CSV table of C-alpha atoms in Angstrom, one decimal:
chain,number,residue,atom,x,y,z
A,88,MET,CA,-55.5,-23.7,1.5
A,89,GLU,CA,-54.7,-24.0,-2.2
A,90,SER,CA,-51.2,-22.5,-1.9
A,91,PRO,CA,-49.7,-22.6,1.5
A,92,MET,CA,-46.6,-20.5,1.8
A,93,PRO,CA,-43.6,-22.5,0.5
A,94,ARG,CA,-41.9,-24.2,3.4
A,95,ARG,CA,-38.5,-23.2,2.3
A,96,LEU,CA,-39.4,-19.6,2.4
A,97,VAL,CA,-40.8,-20.0,5.9
A,98,ARG,CA,-37.7,-21.8,7.1
A,99,PHE,CA,-35.6,-19.1,5.5
A,100,LEU,CA,-37.4,-16.3,7.4
A,101,LEU,CA,-37.5,-18.3,10.7
A,102,ALA,CA,-33.7,-18.7,10.3
A,103,ALA,CA,-33.4,-15.0,10.6
A,104,TYR,CA,-34.6,-15.2,14.2
A,105,PRO,CA,-32.1,-15.5,17.1
A,106,ARG,CA,-31.5,-19.1,18.0
A,107,ALA,CA,-33.0,-18.9,21.4
A,108,TYR,CA,-36.1,-17.4,19.9
A,109,ARG,CA,-36.2,-20.2,17.3
A,110,ASP,CA,-35.9,-22.9,19.9
A,111,ARG,CA,-38.7,-21.5,21.8
A,112,TYR,CA,-41.2,-20.4,19.2
A,113,GLY,CA,-39.9,-21.8,15.9
A,114,ALA,CA,-42.1,-24.9,15.8
A,115,GLU,CA,-45.3,-23.1,16.6
A,116,MET,CA,-44.5,-20.4,14.1
A,117,ALA,CA,-43.9,-22.9,11.4
A,118,ALA,CA,-47.2,-24.5,12.3
A,119,VAL,CA,-49.0,-21.2,12.0
A,120,LEU,CA,-47.4,-20.4,8.7
A,121,ASP,CA,-48.3,-23.8,7.3
A,122,GLU,CA,-51.9,-22.9,7.9
A,123,ARG,CA,-51.8,-19.5,6.2
A,124,MET,CA,-52.0,-18.6,2.6
A,125,ALA,CA,-48.7,-17.3,1.2
A,126,SER,CA,-48.7,-13.5,1.2
A,127,TRP,CA,-46.1,-10.8,0.9
A,128,ARG,CA,-47.6,-9.1,3.9
A,129,ASP,CA,-46.8,-12.1,6.1
A,130,LEU,CA,-43.3,-12.2,4.8
A,131,VAL,CA,-42.7,-8.5,5.6
A,132,ASP,CA,-44.3,-9.0,8.9
A,133,LEU,CA,-42.0,-11.9,9.7
A,134,ALA,CA,-39.0,-10.0,8.6
A,135,ARG,CA,-39.9,-7.1,10.9
A,136,GLY,CA,-40.5,-9.6,13.7
A,137,ALA,CA,-37.1,-11.2,13.2
A,138,LEU,CA,-35.5,-7.8,13.3
A,139,ASP,CA,-37.4,-7.0,16.5
A,140,ALA,CA,-36.4,-10.3,18.0
A,141,ARG,CA,-32.8,-9.6,17.3
A,142,LEU,CA,-32.9,-6.1,18.7
A,143,ASP,CA,-34.9,-7.1,21.8
A,144,PRO,CA,-35.2,-10.8,22.3
A,145,GLN,CA,-38.0,-11.4,24.7
A,146,ILE,CA,-37.3,-14.9,25.7
A,147,GLU,CA,-39.1,-16.5,28.6
A,148,PRO,CA,-37.0,-18.3,31.2
A,149,PRO,CA,-37.3,-22.1,30.9
A,150,ARG,CA,-39.3,-22.7,34.1
A,151,VAL,CA,-42.5,-21.9,32.2
A,152,LEU,CA,-41.6,-24.4,29.6
A,153,ALA,CA,-40.8,-27.1,32.1
A,154,ALA,CA,-44.2,-26.4,33.8
A,155,ALA,CA,-45.8,-26.7,30.4
A,156,ALA,CA,-44.1,-30.0,29.7
A,157,ALA,CA,-45.3,-31.3,33.0
A,158,ALA,CA,-48.9,-30.2,32.3
A,159,PRO,CA,-51.3,-33.1,31.8
A,160,ALA,CA,-52.4,-31.7,28.4
A,161,ALA,CA,-49.0,-32.4,27.0
A,162,GLN,CA,-49.1,-34.7,24.1
A,163,PRO,CA,-45.5,-35.5,23.2
A,164,ALA,CA,-45.2,-34.6,19.5
A,165,PRO,CA,-41.7,-35.3,18.3
A,166,ARG,CA,-40.6,-31.7,17.7
A,167,ALA,CA,-42.5,-30.1,20.6
A,168,ALA,CA,-41.2,-32.8,23.0
A,169,ALA,CA,-37.7,-31.9,22.0
A,170,LEU,CA,-38.2,-28.3,23.2
A,171,PRO,CA,-37.9,-28.8,27.0
A,172,ALA,CA,-35.0,-31.2,26.6
A,173,ARG,CA,-32.8,-28.4,25.1
A,174,ALA,CA,-34.2,-25.5,27.1
A,175,SER,CA,-30.8,-24.2,27.5
A,176,TYR,CA,-31.7,-20.7,26.1
A,177,GLY,CA,-32.4,-19.6,29.7
A,178,VAL,CA,-28.8,-20.0,30.7
A,179,VAL,CA,-27.2,-18.6,27.5
A,180,ALA,CA,-25.1,-16.4,29.7
A,181,ASP,CA,-23.2,-19.5,30.9
A,182,GLY,CA,-21.9,-20.0,27.4
A,183,PRO,CA,-23.5,-21.2,24.2
A,184,PRO,CA,-24.8,-24.8,24.2
A,185,ILE,CA,-22.7,-27.2,22.3
A,186,ARG,CA,-24.9,-28.7,19.6
A,187,GLU,CA,-24.5,-31.4,17.1
A,188,LEU,CA,-23.9,-30.1,13.6
A,189,SER,CA,-26.4,-31.4,11.1
A,190,ARG,CA,-25.2,-32.6,7.8
A,191,ARG,CA,-27.1,-29.8,6.0
A,192,THR,CA,-25.5,-27.1,8.2
A,193,PHE,CA,-22.1,-28.7,7.8
A,194,MET,CA,-22.4,-28.7,4.0
A,195,ARG,CA,-23.7,-25.2,4.0
A,196,ARG,CA,-20.8,-24.0,6.1
A,197,VAL,CA,-18.3,-25.8,3.9
A,198,LEU,CA,-19.8,-24.2,0.9
A,199,ALA,CA,-19.8,-20.8,2.5
A,200,ALA,CA,-16.2,-21.2,3.6
A,201,GLY,CA,-15.2,-22.2,0.1
A,202,VAL,CA,-17.0,-19.3,-1.5
A,203,ALA,CA,-15.4,-16.9,1.1
A,204,LEU,CA,-11.9,-18.4,0.4
A,205,LEU,CA,-12.4,-18.1,-3.3
A,206,SER,CA,-13.5,-14.5,-3.0
A,207,LEU,CA,-10.5,-13.7,-0.7
A,208,GLU,CA,-8.2,-15.3,-3.3
A,209,PHE,CA,-9.7,-13.2,-6.1
A,210,ILE,CA,-9.6,-10.0,-4.1
A,211,GLY,CA,-6.1,-10.7,-2.9
A,212,GLY,CA,-5.0,-11.5,-6.5
A,213,THR,CA,-6.5,-8.3,-7.8
A,214,LEU,CA,-4.7,-6.3,-5.1
A,215,ALA,CA,-1.4,-8.1,-5.6
A,216,PHE,CA,-1.7,-7.3,-9.3
A,217,THR,CA,-2.0,-3.6,-8.7
A,218,TRP,CA,1.1,-3.7,-6.4
A,219,PRO,CA,4.4,-2.4,-7.6
A,220,GLN,CA,5.7,-5.3,-9.7
A,221,VAL,CA,9.3,-6.1,-8.8
A,222,ARG,CA,10.7,-6.4,-5.4
A,223,SER,CA,13.7,-8.5,-6.3
A,224,GLY,CA,15.1,-10.0,-9.4
A,225,LEU,CA,15.6,-8.1,-12.6
A,226,GLY,CA,14.0,-4.7,-12.2
A,227,GLY,CA,15.1,-4.3,-8.5
A,228,LYS,CA,18.2,-2.8,-7.0
A,229,PHE,CA,21.3,-4.9,-6.6
A,230,ARG,CA,24.1,-4.4,-4.1
A,231,LEU,CA,27.1,-5.8,-5.8
A,232,GLY,CA,29.5,-5.1,-2.9
A,233,THR,CA,32.4,-2.6,-2.6
A,234,ALA,CA,35.0,-2.3,-5.3
A,235,ALA,CA,37.4,-4.1,-2.9
A,236,ASP,CA,34.9,-6.9,-2.6
A,237,ILE,CA,34.7,-7.3,-6.4
A,238,VAL,CA,38.5,-7.2,-6.8
A,239,ALA,CA,38.7,-9.9,-4.1
A,240,ILE,CA,36.3,-12.1,-6.1
A,241,GLN,CA,37.8,-11.3,-9.5
A,242,PRO,CA,41.3,-9.6,-9.3
A,243,SER,CA,41.3,-9.1,-13.1
A,244,TRP,CA,38.5,-6.5,-12.7
A,245,ALA,CA,41.0,-4.0,-11.5
A,246,ALA,CA,42.9,-4.7,-14.8
A,247,GLY,CA,39.8,-4.0,-16.9
A,248,TRP,CA,38.1,-7.4,-17.3
A,249,PRO,CA,34.3,-7.1,-17.0
A,250,TYR,CA,32.9,-8.5,-13.8
A,251,PRO,CA,29.9,-10.7,-14.6
A,252,TYR,CA,27.1,-10.4,-12.0
A,253,THR,CA,24.8,-13.3,-12.8
A,254,SER,CA,21.7,-12.5,-10.8
A,255,ALA,CA,21.2,-9.2,-12.6
A,256,ARG,CA,22.6,-10.5,-15.9
A,257,LEU,CA,25.1,-7.7,-16.2
A,258,PHE,CA,28.8,-6.9,-16.7
A,259,LEU,CA,30.2,-4.3,-14.4
A,260,ILE,CA,32.8,-2.4,-16.4
A,261,ASN,CA,35.7,-0.6,-14.7
A,262,VAL,CA,35.9,2.0,-17.5
A,263,PRO,CA,39.4,3.4,-17.2
A,264,ALA,CA,40.9,0.0,-16.7
A,265,ALA,CA,38.8,-1.5,-19.4
A,266,LYS,CA,40.0,1.1,-21.9
A,267,GLU,CA,43.6,0.3,-21.1
A,268,LEU,CA,42.9,-3.4,-21.4
A,269,ALA,CA,41.3,-2.9,-24.8
A,270,LEU,CA,44.3,-0.9,-25.9
A,271,GLY,CA,46.6,-3.7,-24.8
A,272,HIS,CA,48.1,-2.0,-21.8
A,273,GLN,CA,48.5,-3.2,-18.3
A,274,ALA,CA,46.4,-1.2,-15.8
A,275,SER,CA,45.3,-1.3,-12.2
A,276,VAL,CA,42.3,0.8,-11.2
A,277,PRO,CA,41.2,-0.9,-7.9
A,278,ASN,CA,38.9,1.8,-6.8
A,279,PRO,CA,37.0,3.5,-9.6
A,280,THR,CA,34.4,6.2,-8.9
A,281,ALA,CA,30.7,5.9,-9.7
A,282,ASP,CA,31.0,7.7,-13.0
A,283,GLN,CA,33.8,5.4,-14.0
A,284,LEU,CA,31.5,2.4,-13.7
A,285,LEU,CA,29.3,1.0,-16.4
A,286,ALA,CA,26.7,-1.7,-15.8
A,287,LEU,CA,26.1,-3.4,-19.2
A,288,TRP,CA,23.0,-5.5,-19.6
A,289,ARG,CA,24.1,-8.8,-21.0
A,290,LYS,CA,20.9,-9.1,-23.0
A,291,CYS,CA,21.8,-8.5,-26.7
A,292,PRO,CA,19.6,-5.7,-28.0
A,293,HIS,CA,19.2,-7.7,-31.2
A,294,LEU,CA,17.1,-10.7,-30.1
A,295,GLY,CA,17.9,-11.0,-26.4
A,296,CYS,CA,20.6,-13.7,-26.3
A,297,GLN,CA,23.0,-13.5,-23.4
A,298,VAL,CA,26.2,-11.7,-24.4
A,299,PRO,CA,29.3,-13.8,-23.4
A,300,GLN,CA,32.5,-12.6,-21.8
A,301,LEU,CA,35.1,-10.6,-23.8
A,302,CYS,CA,37.0,-12.6,-26.3
A,303,ASP,CA,40.7,-12.8,-25.6
A,304,ALA,CA,41.9,-11.8,-29.0
A,305,LEU,CA,40.0,-8.5,-29.6
A,306,LYS,CA,38.7,-7.7,-26.1
A,307,ARG,CA,35.3,-7.3,-27.7
A,308,PHE,CA,31.8,-8.7,-26.9
A,309,THR,CA,30.4,-10.9,-29.6
A,310,CYS,CA,27.0,-12.3,-29.2
A,311,ASN,CA,27.0,-16.0,-30.1
A,312,CYS,CA,23.6,-15.9,-31.7
A,313,HIS,CA,24.2,-13.5,-34.7
A,314,GLN,CA,27.7,-12.2,-34.1
A,315,SER,CA,26.6,-8.7,-33.0
A,316,THR,CA,29.8,-7.2,-31.8
A,317,TYR,CA,30.4,-4.5,-29.2
A,318,ASN,CA,33.5,-2.8,-27.9
A,319,ILE,CA,34.5,-3.1,-24.3
A,320,LEU,CA,32.1,-0.3,-23.4
A,321,GLY,CA,29.2,-2.1,-25.1
A,322,GLU,CA,29.1,0.2,-28.1
A,323,LYS,CA,27.9,-1.5,-31.3
A,324,LEU,CA,30.5,-2.1,-34.0
A,325,LYS,CA,29.9,-3.1,-37.6
A,326,SER,CA,29.6,-6.8,-37.3
A,327,GLY,CA,26.1,-8.2,-36.6
A,328,PRO,CA,22.5,-7.2,-36.9
A,329,ALA,CA,21.9,-5.3,-33.6
A,330,SER,CA,20.9,-1.7,-34.3
A,331,ARG,CA,22.3,-0.2,-31.1
A,332,GLY,CA,24.8,-0.7,-28.3
A,333,MET,CA,24.2,-2.8,-25.2
A,334,ASP,CA,21.7,-1.3,-22.7
A,335,ARG,CA,23.0,0.1,-19.4
A,336,PHE,CA,21.7,0.1,-15.9
A,337,ALA,CA,22.0,3.0,-13.6
A,338,VAL,CA,25.0,2.6,-11.2
A,339,SER,CA,25.7,4.5,-8.0
A,340,ILE,CA,27.9,4.1,-5.0
A,341,GLY,CA,26.3,4.3,-1.6
A,342,ASN,CA,27.6,5.9,1.6
A,343,ASP,CA,28.9,2.4,2.7
A,344,ASP,CA,31.0,2.3,-0.6
A,345,VAL,CA,28.7,-0.5,-1.9
A,346,ILE,CA,28.2,-0.4,-5.6
A,347,VAL,CA,24.4,-0.4,-6.3
A,348,VAL,CA,22.9,-1.2,-9.7
A,349,ASP,CA,19.3,-0.2,-10.3
A,350,SER,CA,18.1,-2.6,-12.9
A,351,GLY,CA,14.8,-0.8,-13.1
A,352,ARG,CA,16.5,2.2,-14.7
A,353,VAL,CA,17.7,1.2,-18.1
A,354,THR,CA,19.4,3.5,-20.6
A,355,ALA,CA,19.2,2.2,-24.2
A,356,GLY,CA,22.5,1.7,-25.9
A,357,ALA,CA,23.6,4.3,-28.4
A,358,PRO,CA,22.4,3.8,-32.0
A,359,ASN,CA,24.6,2.2,-34.5
A,360,LEU,CA,25.9,5.3,-36.4
A,361,GLY,CA,29.4,4.3,-37.5
A,362,PRO,CA,32.9,4.5,-36.2
A,363,ASP,CA,33.0,8.2,-35.8
A,364,HIS,CA,30.2,8.1,-33.2
A,365,LEU,CA,32.0,5.8,-30.7
A,366,THR,CA,33.2,7.2,-27.5
A,367,PHE,CA,36.1,4.8,-27.5
A,368,SER,CA,38.0,3.0,-30.2
A,369,ASP,CA,40.1,0.0,-29.7
A,370,PRO,CA,43.0,-0.7,-32.1
A,371,TYR,CA,41.2,-3.3,-34.2
A,372,PRO,CA,39.2,-2.7,-37.4
A,373,TRP,CA,35.7,-1.5,-37.0
A,374,ASP,CA,34.3,-4.6,-38.7
A,375,ALA,CA,36.4,-7.2,-36.9
A,376,ALA,CA,34.5,-9.8,-34.9
A,377,CYS,CA,35.6,-12.5,-32.5
A,378,ARG,CA,35.9,-15.9,-34.0
B,785,MET,CA,-53.7,2.6,29.7
B,786,PRO,CA,-50.2,4.1,29.7
B,787,ASP,CA,-50.1,4.0,33.5
B,788,ASP,CA,-50.2,0.2,33.8
B,789,PRO,CA,-46.6,-1.0,34.1
B,790,ARG,CA,-47.7,-4.4,32.8
B,791,THR,CA,-48.7,-3.2,29.4
B,792,SER,CA,-46.6,0.0,29.1
B,793,GLU,CA,-43.6,0.2,26.9
B,794,LEU,CA,-45.0,-2.1,24.3
B,795,GLY,CA,-44.4,0.5,21.6
B,796,ARG,CA,-45.9,-0.5,18.3
B,797,PHE,CA,-47.0,-3.8,19.8
B,798,ALA,CA,-49.4,-2.1,22.2
B,799,GLU,CA,-52.4,-2.4,19.9
B,800,PRO,CA,-51.9,-6.0,18.8
B,801,ALA,CA,-51.1,-6.9,22.4
B,802,LEU,CA,-54.6,-5.6,23.4
B,803,LEU,CA,-56.2,-7.6,20.6
B,804,VAL,CA,-54.3,-10.8,21.7
B,805,LEU,CA,-55.4,-10.3,25.3
B,806,VAL,CA,-59.0,-9.8,24.3
B,807,SER,CA,-58.8,-12.9,22.1
B,808,LEU,CA,-57.3,-15.0,25.0
B,809,ALA,CA,-60.0,-13.6,27.3
B,810,GLY,CA,-62.4,-15.8,25.3
B,811,GLY,CA,-60.4,-18.9,26.2
B,812,PRO,CA,-57.0,-20.5,25.5
B,813,LYS,CA,-55.9,-20.5,21.9
B,814,HIS,CA,-52.9,-21.3,19.8
B,815,GLY,CA,-51.2,-18.9,17.4
B,816,TYR,CA,-53.2,-19.5,14.3
B,817,ALA,CA,-56.5,-19.5,16.3
B,818,ILE,CA,-55.6,-16.1,17.8
B,819,MET,CA,-55.0,-14.7,14.3
B,820,THR,CA,-58.3,-15.9,12.9
B,821,ASP,CA,-60.1,-14.9,16.1
B,822,VAL,CA,-58.7,-11.3,15.9
B,823,GLU,CA,-59.7,-11.1,12.3
B,824,SER,CA,-63.3,-12.1,13.2
B,825,PHE,CA,-63.9,-9.7,16.1
B,826,GLY,CA,-61.5,-6.9,15.3
B,827,ALA,CA,-61.5,-4.9,12.1
B,828,THR,CA,-57.9,-5.7,11.6
B,829,SER,CA,-55.4,-8.6,11.4
B,830,ILE,CA,-52.1,-9.5,12.9
B,831,GLY,CA,-49.2,-10.9,10.9
B,832,PRO,CA,-47.3,-14.0,12.2
B,833,GLY,CA,-44.2,-11.9,13.0
B,834,THR,CA,-46.1,-9.4,15.0
B,835,LEU,CA,-48.1,-12.1,16.7
B,836,TYR,CA,-45.1,-13.9,18.1
B,837,ALA,CA,-43.4,-10.6,19.0
B,838,VAL,CA,-46.5,-9.8,21.1
B,839,LEU,CA,-46.8,-13.3,22.5
B,840,ALA,CA,-43.1,-13.2,23.6
B,841,ARG,CA,-43.6,-9.9,25.3
B,842,LEU,CA,-46.8,-10.8,27.0
B,843,GLU,CA,-45.3,-14.1,28.2
B,844,ARG,CA,-42.3,-12.4,29.6
B,845,ARG,CA,-44.5,-9.9,31.4
B,846,GLY,CA,-46.4,-12.8,32.8
B,847,LEU,CA,-49.7,-11.7,31.3
B,848,ILE,CA,-50.1,-15.0,29.4
B,849,GLU,CA,-48.7,-18.4,29.8
B,850,PRO,CA,-48.1,-21.3,27.4
B,851,LEU,CA,-50.0,-24.6,27.9
B,852,GLY,CA,-48.7,-28.0,26.9
B,853,PRO,CA,-48.0,-28.4,23.2
B,854,GLN,CA,-50.7,-30.0,21.1
B,855,ASP,CA,-49.0,-31.5,18.1
B,856,ARG,CA,-46.8,-28.6,16.8
B,857,ARG,CA,-49.1,-26.0,18.2
B,858,ARG,CA,-49.0,-24.5,21.6
B,859,PRO,CA,-52.0,-22.9,23.2
B,860,TYR,CA,-51.7,-19.8,25.4
B,861,ARG,CA,-54.0,-18.7,28.1
B,862,LEU,CA,-54.5,-15.5,30.1
B,863,THR,CA,-52.9,-15.4,33.5
B,864,MET,CA,-54.5,-13.6,36.5
B,865,ASP,CA,-52.2,-10.7,35.9
B,866,GLY,CA,-53.1,-10.7,32.2
B,867,ALA,CA,-56.8,-10.6,33.0
B,868,ALA,CA,-56.3,-7.7,35.4
B,869,ALA,CA,-54.2,-5.8,32.9
B,870,LEU,CA,-56.9,-6.3,30.3
B,871,GLU,CA,-59.6,-5.1,32.7
B,872,VAL,CA,-57.6,-2.0,33.5
B,873,GLN,CA,-57.1,-1.2,29.8
B,874,LEU,CA,-60.7,-1.8,28.9
B,875,ARG,CA,-61.8,0.5,31.8
B,876,GLU,CA,-59.5,3.2,30.7
B,877,MET,CA,-60.8,2.8,27.1
B,878,GLY,CA,-64.4,2.9,28.3
B,879,ARG,CA,-63.8,6.1,30.2
B,880,PHE,CA,-62.2,7.6,27.1
B,881,VAL,CA,-65.0,6.5,24.9
B,882,ARG,CA,-67.6,8.0,27.2
B,883,ALA,CA,-65.7,11.3,27.5
B,884,ALA,CA,-65.4,11.4,23.7
B,885,GLN,CA,-69.1,10.7,23.2
B,886,ALA,CA,-70.0,13.4,25.7
B,887,ARG,CA,-68.4,15.9,23.3
B,888,GLN,CA,-70.3,14.7,20.3
B,889,PRO,CA,-72.8,17.4,19.0
B,890,GLY,CA,-76.2,16.8,20.5
B,891,ALA,CA,-74.8,14.5,23.2
B,892,ALA,CA,-75.8,17.0,25.9
B,893,THR,CA,-79.5,16.8,25.1
């Protein structure tokens, strides 16, 4: 018996047997295996036996064991003596026996649960990463309310003042009224149509600073960072380093008259080509900036 | 041999079951002793998984019964039913062997 089969391997294969089977035959089988040389043939045979036991567990009712325990030949070896005491496999149908959890089993289960949790987390993270990115926030759709709602919040919007909508970082421009405002006229357009609306992204196309509200003097936007200046429709004027006008989000008006801005659909502002290429000119010089 | 309900439907375990019954006919033995015994009298061997699959089946059919455990080992012995089933099987096999031998060339002379 130079090299008996490693006990761990034996235990591993015995663990593949159903519990009732293990309770009944496990100790004997371990004893047999301890007396045999390690061999692959035995391993394969045990694996087939375990499969067979799972498919068709041929477990004897406990009466035989009880009789065996009562037999005079019985020498109470620790493990064998434990067998009749937990001969509950005969009444498995009444419900699984409640057994104490060994430290090893407990640690094993904790480890297994941890690994499973980590795997789930990894798989979940991978799946979530492939999901469409934005559900809310910038990139999603924003319902700003009806024109009447906006006028109620900010009455000057009907007169052309941009309506700042903070959560989408945009100015909603009431185009006809805004033009009048920039020209210095009094106007009231309380109910503009969808194509009369402009949603200007307040992110300056130069370096991304937030563009502040119109300045009172010129009715132009001037970015505080580098003085890039835009007219009231967000078109780039001479002052400042930005190479194009402010970017625009798609605007629509739903059936319920609610103004909807899709911040996922962005149109880049028109390139900076000089005063002749503006769609709207206010009365101030092209190179004037707010101070 | 297929007619005996006690040993029918053993499937791939029919042959090792017969070997185990024969081994136990020589006296009660525990698992490892059965294996070495089968290797000594048969021209074959039984693996531990097969052995206990067979023992479980034979025990359930009441052909063998376990005795009290000795240390970790547990000897098994043939029951009356088991002895009867073995006898039936051996008789059938003997009939088969004689019938086969009668067909050998030169057997008639």
